[in-house]
Short mmCIF file of C-alpha atoms in Angstrom, two decimals:
data_model
loop_
_atom_site.label_atom_id
_atom_site.label_comp_id
_atom_site.label_asym_id
_atom_site.label_seq_id
_atom_site.Cartn_x
_atom_site.Cartn_y
_atom_site.Cartn_z
CA MET A 1 0.00 0.00 0.00
CA MET A 2 2.87 2.36 0.86
CA ARG A 3 4.48 1.60 -2.51
CA LEU A 4 1.21 2.30 -4.32
CA ARG A 5 0.84 5.60 -2.49
CA LEU A 6 4.42 6.57 -3.30
CA THR A 7 3.92 5.64 -6.95
CA ALA A 8 0.74 7.68 -7.09
CA LEU A 9 2.49 10.61 -5.42
CA MET A 10 5.36 10.46 -7.92
CA ALA A 11 2.93 10.23 -10.82
CA GLY A 12 1.07 13.25 -9.52
CA THR A 13 4.28 15.19 -9.05
CA LEU A 14 5.41 14.37 -12.58
CA ALA A 15 2.01 15.39 -13.94
CA LEU A 16 2.19 18.70 -12.11
CA ALA A 17 5.73 19.25 -13.36
CA ALA A 18 4.65 18.48 -16.92
CA ALA A 19 1.71 20.87 -16.60
CA ALA A 20 3.98 23.57 -15.21
CA LEU A 21 6.44 23.04 -18.04
CA ALA A 22 3.63 23.26 -20.60
CA ALA A 23 2.43 26.46 -18.97
CA GLU A 24 5.91 27.93 -19.28
CA THR A 25 6.16 27.33 -23.02
CA ARG A 26 4.10 28.19 -26.04
CA THR A 27 4.09 27.47 -29.74
CA ILE A 28 4.87 30.18 -32.27
CA THR A 29 5.27 30.23 -36.05
CA ASP A 30 8.44 31.89 -37.35
CA ALA A 31 9.03 33.60 -40.71
CA THR A 32 9.76 30.28 -42.42
CA GLY A 33 6.43 28.79 -41.34
CA ARG A 34 8.09 26.48 -38.78
CA GLN A 35 6.11 25.87 -35.60
CA ILE A 36 8.43 26.18 -32.61
CA GLU A 37 7.86 25.60 -28.92
CA VAL A 38 9.50 28.49 -27.09
CA PRO A 39 9.75 29.64 -23.46
CA ALA A 40 6.91 31.86 -22.33
CA ASP A 41 9.46 34.34 -20.98
CA PRO A 42 12.91 33.78 -22.55
CA ARG A 43 15.67 34.79 -20.16
CA ARG A 44 18.79 33.70 -22.05
CA VAL A 45 18.70 34.47 -25.78
CA PHE A 46 21.46 33.78 -28.27
CA ALA A 47 21.50 36.18 -31.25
CA ALA A 48 22.56 34.27 -34.37
CA GLY A 49 24.22 37.31 -35.97
CA PRO A 50 24.71 41.09 -35.65
CA PRO A 51 21.24 42.07 -36.97
CA ALA A 52 19.59 39.83 -34.37
CA ALA A 53 21.91 41.12 -31.64
CA THR A 54 20.93 44.73 -32.40
CA LEU A 55 17.25 43.85 -32.39
CA LEU A 56 17.56 41.88 -29.15
CA TYR A 57 19.53 44.69 -27.53
CA ALA A 58 16.76 47.17 -28.39
CA LEU A 59 13.97 44.97 -27.07
CA LYS A 60 15.37 42.98 -24.14
CA PRO A 61 19.04 43.64 -23.40
CA ASP A 62 18.98 41.77 -20.09
CA ALA A 63 18.26 38.54 -22.00
CA MET A 64 21.44 38.73 -24.08
CA VAL A 65 23.99 35.98 -23.38
CA GLY A 66 26.68 37.63 -25.50
CA TRP A 67 27.63 39.51 -28.65
CA PRO A 68 28.46 38.04 -32.07
CA ARG A 69 31.62 40.15 -31.83
CA ALA A 70 32.92 42.29 -29.03
CA PRO A 71 31.88 45.96 -29.21
CA GLY A 72 34.71 48.34 -30.02
CA ALA A 73 35.93 51.02 -27.65
CA GLU A 74 34.08 53.63 -29.72
CA ASP A 75 30.80 51.71 -29.23
CA LEU A 76 30.89 51.33 -25.46
CA PRO A 77 29.69 54.85 -24.50
CA PHE A 78 26.52 54.25 -26.49
CA LEU A 79 25.67 50.88 -24.92
CA ARG A 80 23.92 50.09 -21.66
CA PRO A 81 26.57 49.41 -18.99
CA GLU A 82 25.26 45.91 -18.26
CA THR A 83 25.84 44.82 -21.87
CA ARG A 84 29.31 46.26 -22.46
CA ASP A 85 31.26 43.34 -21.03
CA LEU A 86 29.14 40.49 -22.36
CA PRO A 87 31.32 37.83 -24.02
CA ALA A 88 31.93 37.65 -27.76
CA LEU A 89 30.43 34.29 -28.72
CA GLY A 90 30.67 34.43 -32.52
CA ARG A 91 27.91 34.19 -35.09
CA LEU A 92 25.88 31.41 -36.63
CA THR A 93 24.92 33.29 -39.79
CA GLY A 94 26.42 35.66 -42.34
CA LYS A 95 30.01 36.15 -43.38
CA GLY A 96 32.56 34.33 -41.28
CA ASP A 97 30.26 32.25 -39.11
CA THR A 98 32.49 31.62 -36.12
CA VAL A 99 30.51 29.90 -33.38
CA ASN A 100 30.64 26.17 -32.77
CA LEU A 101 28.07 24.07 -30.97
CA GLU A 102 30.24 23.71 -27.87
CA ILE A 103 30.36 27.50 -27.41
CA LEU A 104 26.67 27.78 -28.17
CA LEU A 105 25.71 25.14 -25.62
CA SER A 106 28.04 26.61 -22.99
CA ALA A 107 26.04 29.86 -23.17
CA ARG A 108 22.94 27.89 -22.04
CA PRO A 109 20.43 29.78 -24.20
CA ASP A 110 16.74 29.00 -23.91
CA LEU A 111 16.10 30.59 -27.33
CA ILE A 112 18.07 31.34 -30.50
CA VAL A 113 16.90 34.26 -32.67
CA ASP A 114 18.04 35.04 -36.19
CA TYR A 115 16.95 38.22 -37.96
CA GLY A 116 17.55 38.80 -41.64
CA THR A 117 16.91 37.38 -45.08
CA VAL A 118 14.48 34.48 -45.09
CA THR A 119 15.72 31.82 -47.50
CA ALA A 120 15.86 28.04 -47.65
CA THR A 121 19.51 28.21 -46.58
CA TYR A 122 18.70 29.99 -43.31
CA ARG A 123 15.62 27.84 -42.74
CA ASP A 124 17.72 24.68 -43.05
CA LEU A 125 20.35 26.12 -40.72
CA ALA A 126 17.68 26.86 -38.12
CA ARG A 127 16.32 23.32 -38.35
CA ARG A 128 19.77 21.77 -38.12
CA VAL A 129 20.96 23.84 -35.15
CA GLN A 130 17.69 23.28 -33.29
CA ALA A 131 17.96 19.53 -33.85
CA GLN A 132 21.58 19.44 -32.71
CA THR A 133 21.18 21.60 -29.61
CA GLY A 134 17.58 21.08 -28.56
CA THR A 135 17.22 24.87 -28.33
CA PRO A 136 14.30 26.53 -30.14
CA TYR A 137 15.53 28.62 -33.07
CA ALA A 138 13.26 31.35 -34.48
CA LEU A 139 14.00 33.08 -37.79
CA ILE A 140 12.53 36.58 -38.12
CA ASP A 141 12.08 38.49 -41.39
CA GLY A 142 14.67 41.28 -41.47
CA SER A 143 13.31 43.36 -44.33
CA LEU A 144 12.98 47.09 -43.71
CA PRO A 145 9.19 47.41 -44.33
CA THR A 146 8.42 44.72 -41.77
CA ILE A 147 10.25 46.43 -38.87
CA PRO A 148 7.08 47.60 -37.07
CA ALA A 149 5.54 44.12 -37.26
CA THR A 150 8.85 42.54 -36.27
CA LEU A 151 9.15 44.71 -33.18
CA ARG A 152 5.66 43.71 -32.09
CA THR A 153 6.19 40.02 -32.91
CA LEU A 154 9.53 39.71 -31.18
CA GLY A 155 8.41 41.92 -28.33
CA ASP A 156 5.62 39.43 -27.72
CA LEU A 157 7.97 36.46 -28.15
CA LEU A 158 10.38 37.94 -25.59
CA ALA A 159 7.53 38.71 -23.15
CA GLU A 160 8.10 42.45 -23.68
CA PRO A 161 4.91 43.45 -25.54
CA GLU A 162 4.79 47.03 -24.24
CA ARG A 163 8.39 47.64 -25.22
CA GLY A 164 7.72 46.14 -28.64
CA GLU A 165 4.69 48.35 -29.14
CA THR A 166 6.58 51.50 -28.14
CA LEU A 167 9.39 50.82 -30.62
CA ALA A 168 6.95 49.74 -33.33
CA ALA A 169 5.03 53.01 -32.99
CA TYR A 170 8.30 54.92 -33.45
CA ALA A 171 9.06 52.89 -36.59
CA GLU A 172 5.61 53.56 -38.05
CA ALA A 173 5.92 57.27 -37.35
CA THR A 174 9.33 57.28 -39.03
CA PHE A 175 7.96 55.62 -42.16
CA ALA A 176 5.03 58.06 -42.25
CA GLY A 177 7.44 60.99 -41.98
CA ILE A 178 9.55 59.68 -44.85
CA ASP A 179 6.43 59.20 -46.97
CA ALA A 180 5.40 62.81 -46.31
CA ILE A 181 8.83 64.05 -47.43
CA LEU A 182 8.80 61.95 -50.60
CA ALA A 183 5.30 63.11 -51.50
CA ALA A 184 6.76 66.59 -52.11
CA ILE A 185 9.66 65.40 -54.29
CA PRO A 186 9.04 64.38 -57.91
CA GLU A 187 10.90 61.38 -59.32
CA ASP A 188 13.23 63.49 -61.44
CA ARG A 189 14.54 65.28 -58.33
CA ARG A 190 15.48 62.10 -56.51
CA PRO A 191 19.24 61.55 -56.77
CA SER A 192 21.21 58.59 -58.02
CA VAL A 193 23.09 57.00 -55.12
CA TYR A 194 26.05 54.69 -54.71
CA LEU A 195 26.71 52.86 -51.41
CA ALA A 196 30.46 52.58 -50.82
CA ARG A 197 31.76 49.96 -48.42
CA GLY A 198 35.34 49.29 -47.38
CA PRO A 199 38.38 51.62 -47.43
CA GLU A 200 38.54 51.58 -51.24
CA GLY A 201 34.80 52.05 -51.67
CA ILE A 202 34.47 49.27 -54.22
CA GLU A 203 32.28 46.92 -52.22
CA THR A 204 28.65 47.90 -52.63
CA ALA A 205 25.09 46.66 -52.27
CA ALA A 206 22.70 46.05 -55.13
CA ARG A 207 19.28 47.55 -55.54
CA GLY A 208 16.71 45.61 -53.54
CA SER A 209 19.24 43.95 -51.24
CA ILE A 210 18.78 44.12 -47.48
CA ASN A 211 21.99 46.19 -47.19
CA ALA A 212 20.68 48.88 -49.56
CA GLU A 213 16.99 48.88 -48.68
CA ILE A 214 17.34 52.22 -46.97
CA ILE A 215 18.31 53.89 -50.28
CA ASP A 216 15.29 52.39 -52.03
CA ARG A 217 12.97 53.41 -49.19
CA LEU A 218 14.12 57.02 -49.50
CA GLY A 219 13.45 57.15 -53.22
CA GLY A 220 17.14 57.21 -54.10
CA ARG A 221 18.05 55.56 -57.41
CA ASN A 222 20.64 52.97 -56.49
CA VAL A 223 23.03 52.84 -59.45
CA VAL A 224 23.86 49.19 -58.77
CA GLU A 225 21.21 47.05 -60.40
CA ALA A 226 19.78 44.03 -58.61
CA GLY A 227 21.78 40.86 -59.00
CA PRO A 228 21.89 37.31 -57.65
CA ASP A 229 23.89 38.43 -54.60
CA GLY A 230 23.17 41.37 -52.35
CA LEU A 231 26.77 42.55 -52.08
CA ALA A 232 29.09 43.09 -55.04
CA THR A 233 32.61 44.26 -55.74
CA VAL A 234 32.96 46.75 -58.58
CA SER A 235 35.69 48.97 -60.02
CA PRO A 236 36.10 52.75 -59.77
CA GLU A 237 35.75 52.81 -63.56
CA GLN A 238 32.29 51.28 -63.22
CA VAL A 239 31.33 53.90 -60.65
CA GLN A 240 32.61 56.57 -63.06
CA ALA A 241 30.25 55.19 -65.70
CA TRP A 242 27.32 55.20 -63.28
CA ALA A 243 28.12 58.80 -62.27
CA PRO A 244 26.17 58.83 -58.97
CA GLU A 245 25.05 62.19 -57.66
CA VAL A 246 25.42 61.04 -54.06
CA ILE A 247 27.78 58.56 -52.42
CA VAL A 248 26.91 57.18 -49.00
CA THR A 249 29.68 55.34 -47.20
CA ILE A 250 30.02 53.41 -43.97
CA ASP A 251 33.82 53.55 -44.03
CA ALA A 252 35.58 56.50 -42.39
CA ASP A 253 38.86 55.92 -44.28
CA PHE A 254 37.13 56.05 -47.63
CA ALA A 255 35.20 59.19 -46.67
CA ALA A 256 38.41 60.89 -45.54
CA HIS A 257 40.45 60.07 -48.63
CA VAL A 258 38.08 59.76 -51.59
CA GLY A 259 38.56 63.42 -52.50
CA ALA A 260 42.23 62.76 -53.16
CA MET A 261 41.88 59.37 -54.88
CA PRO A 262 42.58 59.92 -58.62
CA GLU A 263 40.29 57.13 -59.79
CA TRP A 264 37.30 58.78 -58.11
CA GLN A 265 37.81 62.26 -59.55
CA GLY A 266 35.09 63.57 -61.84
CA ILE A 267 32.32 61.53 -60.29
CA PRO A 268 29.49 64.03 -59.61
CA ALA A 269 29.15 63.08 -55.94
CA VAL A 270 32.88 63.60 -55.32
CA ARG A 271 33.07 66.75 -57.43
CA ASP A 272 30.06 68.32 -55.69
CA GLY A 273 31.01 67.33 -52.15
CA ARG A 274 28.10 64.94 -51.71
CA VAL A 275 29.97 62.03 -50.14
CA TYR A 276 28.31 61.33 -46.81
CA LEU A 277 29.74 59.21 -44.01
CA ALA A 278 27.12 57.37 -41.97
CA PRO A 279 27.83 57.06 -38.25
CA SER A 280 28.62 53.57 -36.99
CA ALA A 281 28.59 53.61 -33.18
CA PRO A 282 27.30 51.50 -31.62
CA PHE A 283 25.60 50.21 -34.79
CA GLY A 284 25.70 51.57 -38.33
CA PHE A 285 23.04 53.95 -39.61
CA ILE A 286 22.80 52.40 -43.11
CA ASP A 287 23.63 48.75 -42.51
CA SER A 288 26.43 47.05 -40.54
CA PRO A 289 24.21 45.51 -39.46
CA PRO A 290 20.93 45.84 -41.38
CA SER A 291 18.62 45.90 -38.38
CA VAL A 292 16.42 48.37 -36.50
CA ASN A 293 19.35 50.81 -36.40
CA ARG A 294 18.34 51.71 -39.96
CA LEU A 295 15.40 53.69 -38.62
CA ILE A 296 17.65 56.56 -37.56
CA GLY A 297 19.56 56.08 -40.80
CA LEU A 298 16.37 56.90 -42.72
CA LYS A 299 16.18 60.27 -40.97
CA LEU A 300 19.87 61.01 -41.40
CA LEU A 301 19.83 60.17 -45.10
CA ALA A 302 16.58 62.09 -45.67
CA ASP A 303 18.34 65.10 -44.15
CA LYS A 304 21.24 64.61 -46.57
CA LEU A 305 19.26 63.89 -49.74
CA TYR A 306 16.40 66.33 -49.25
CA PRO A 307 17.47 68.98 -46.72
CA GLU A 308 14.92 71.61 -47.80
CA GLU A 309 11.96 69.26 -47.72
CA ALA A 310 12.99 67.17 -44.72
CA ARG A 311 13.80 70.01 -42.30
CA ILE A 312 14.93 67.48 -39.70
CA ASP A 313 16.71 68.50 -36.50
CA ILE A 314 19.03 65.56 -36.87
CA GLU A 315 20.84 66.11 -33.58
CA ALA A 316 17.58 66.01 -31.65
CA GLU A 317 16.41 62.98 -33.61
CA VAL A 318 19.64 61.05 -32.98
CA ALA A 319 19.48 61.84 -29.28
CA ARG A 320 15.86 60.72 -29.14
CA PHE A 321 16.53 57.50 -31.03
CA TYR A 322 19.55 56.57 -28.90
CA THR A 323 17.56 57.19 -25.73
CA LEU A 324 14.61 55.11 -26.91
CA PHE A 325 16.36 52.20 -28.64
CA TYR A 326 19.77 52.06 -26.96
CA GLY A 327 18.98 53.33 -23.48
CA VAL A 328 21.74 55.93 -23.61
CA THR A 329 21.29 59.67 -24.21
CA PRO A 330 24.31 61.17 -25.99
CA ASP A 331 25.46 64.58 -24.83
CA ARG A 332 26.60 67.36 -27.17
CA ALA A 333 30.18 66.10 -27.35
CA ALA A 334 28.98 62.61 -28.20
CA LEU A 335 26.66 63.96 -30.88
CA ASP A 336 29.55 65.95 -32.36
CA GLY A 337 31.58 62.76 -32.47
CA LEU A 338 28.80 60.84 -34.18
CA LEU A 339 27.70 63.44 -36.68
CA GLY A 340 30.85 65.51 -37.09
CA ALA A 341 31.48 68.85 -35.46
CA GLY A 342 30.74 70.63 -38.72
CA HIS A 343 27.26 69.19 -39.09
CA PRO A 344 24.79 71.81 -40.33
CA GLY A 345 22.76 73.35 -37.58
CA GLU A 346 25.46 73.35 -34.94
#
């Protein structure tokens, strides 16, 4: 009789434990259509790459288990103190995937999130890693137009719905503001644009790629036509032939030296002084990575492409964005460092 009672007690305990476990998880559908059982309140989240890390940082920084790469010294002042010393764990996706399963498992994540292009390659990676680790792996669509929905979806997934709604409302207001600016600018007044990456400026992003979406969204005519790959390497001679009216770069060395580089002379953007360096701390304004950081990039680039129509107080907007998304309010010296001390309006 004692054994029967003990067995019944154990069975009841196991049933309660199973019910509690079920109550602590839920099933979601990710961007690939995969149904995934995830924690009801994820506390340890592994970001598969830099775009996901930026998104996770904005929504729930205390759930981060590490960075894909360590932040640089120039990034630290713009990051929440509790995230500055998180370990560099490597990345599962993108160029130079560096994490192995041993490192991933040692971080003890209860959820893996990837944010970016949704393709069969990334879907298969998510399935494989989830099968190998037993950790749920959610892939989120990283396209620019879906940012408001993404912030709400992931905010809900991370048990931070109010935070997700606040950031989503900001994103929607940003898109509405850009639409209002573009409504006043006819097609023939929208400039041709080249995105220069790297110190030589010859790596670029094609029209329609996730890295150049911000140019398309602002009505700029990306001179690099869509191709099978998002990123491409071209020659200065090809850029000469395209003759862009504006060059946007994410590389400080290129921005500093392009005016003296013989192979870039005569290009309208260089000749007319319309080479613009996008800030990069703690995350790039244009891409690097292509994540929610692009929202402030939209405002910065609108200010550069259409200054008369945009009439944006870019310093105030940058300060507001950093406060809202990054949890750090830059002072005047920090803004000067980000935007350049000679930024118009100072």
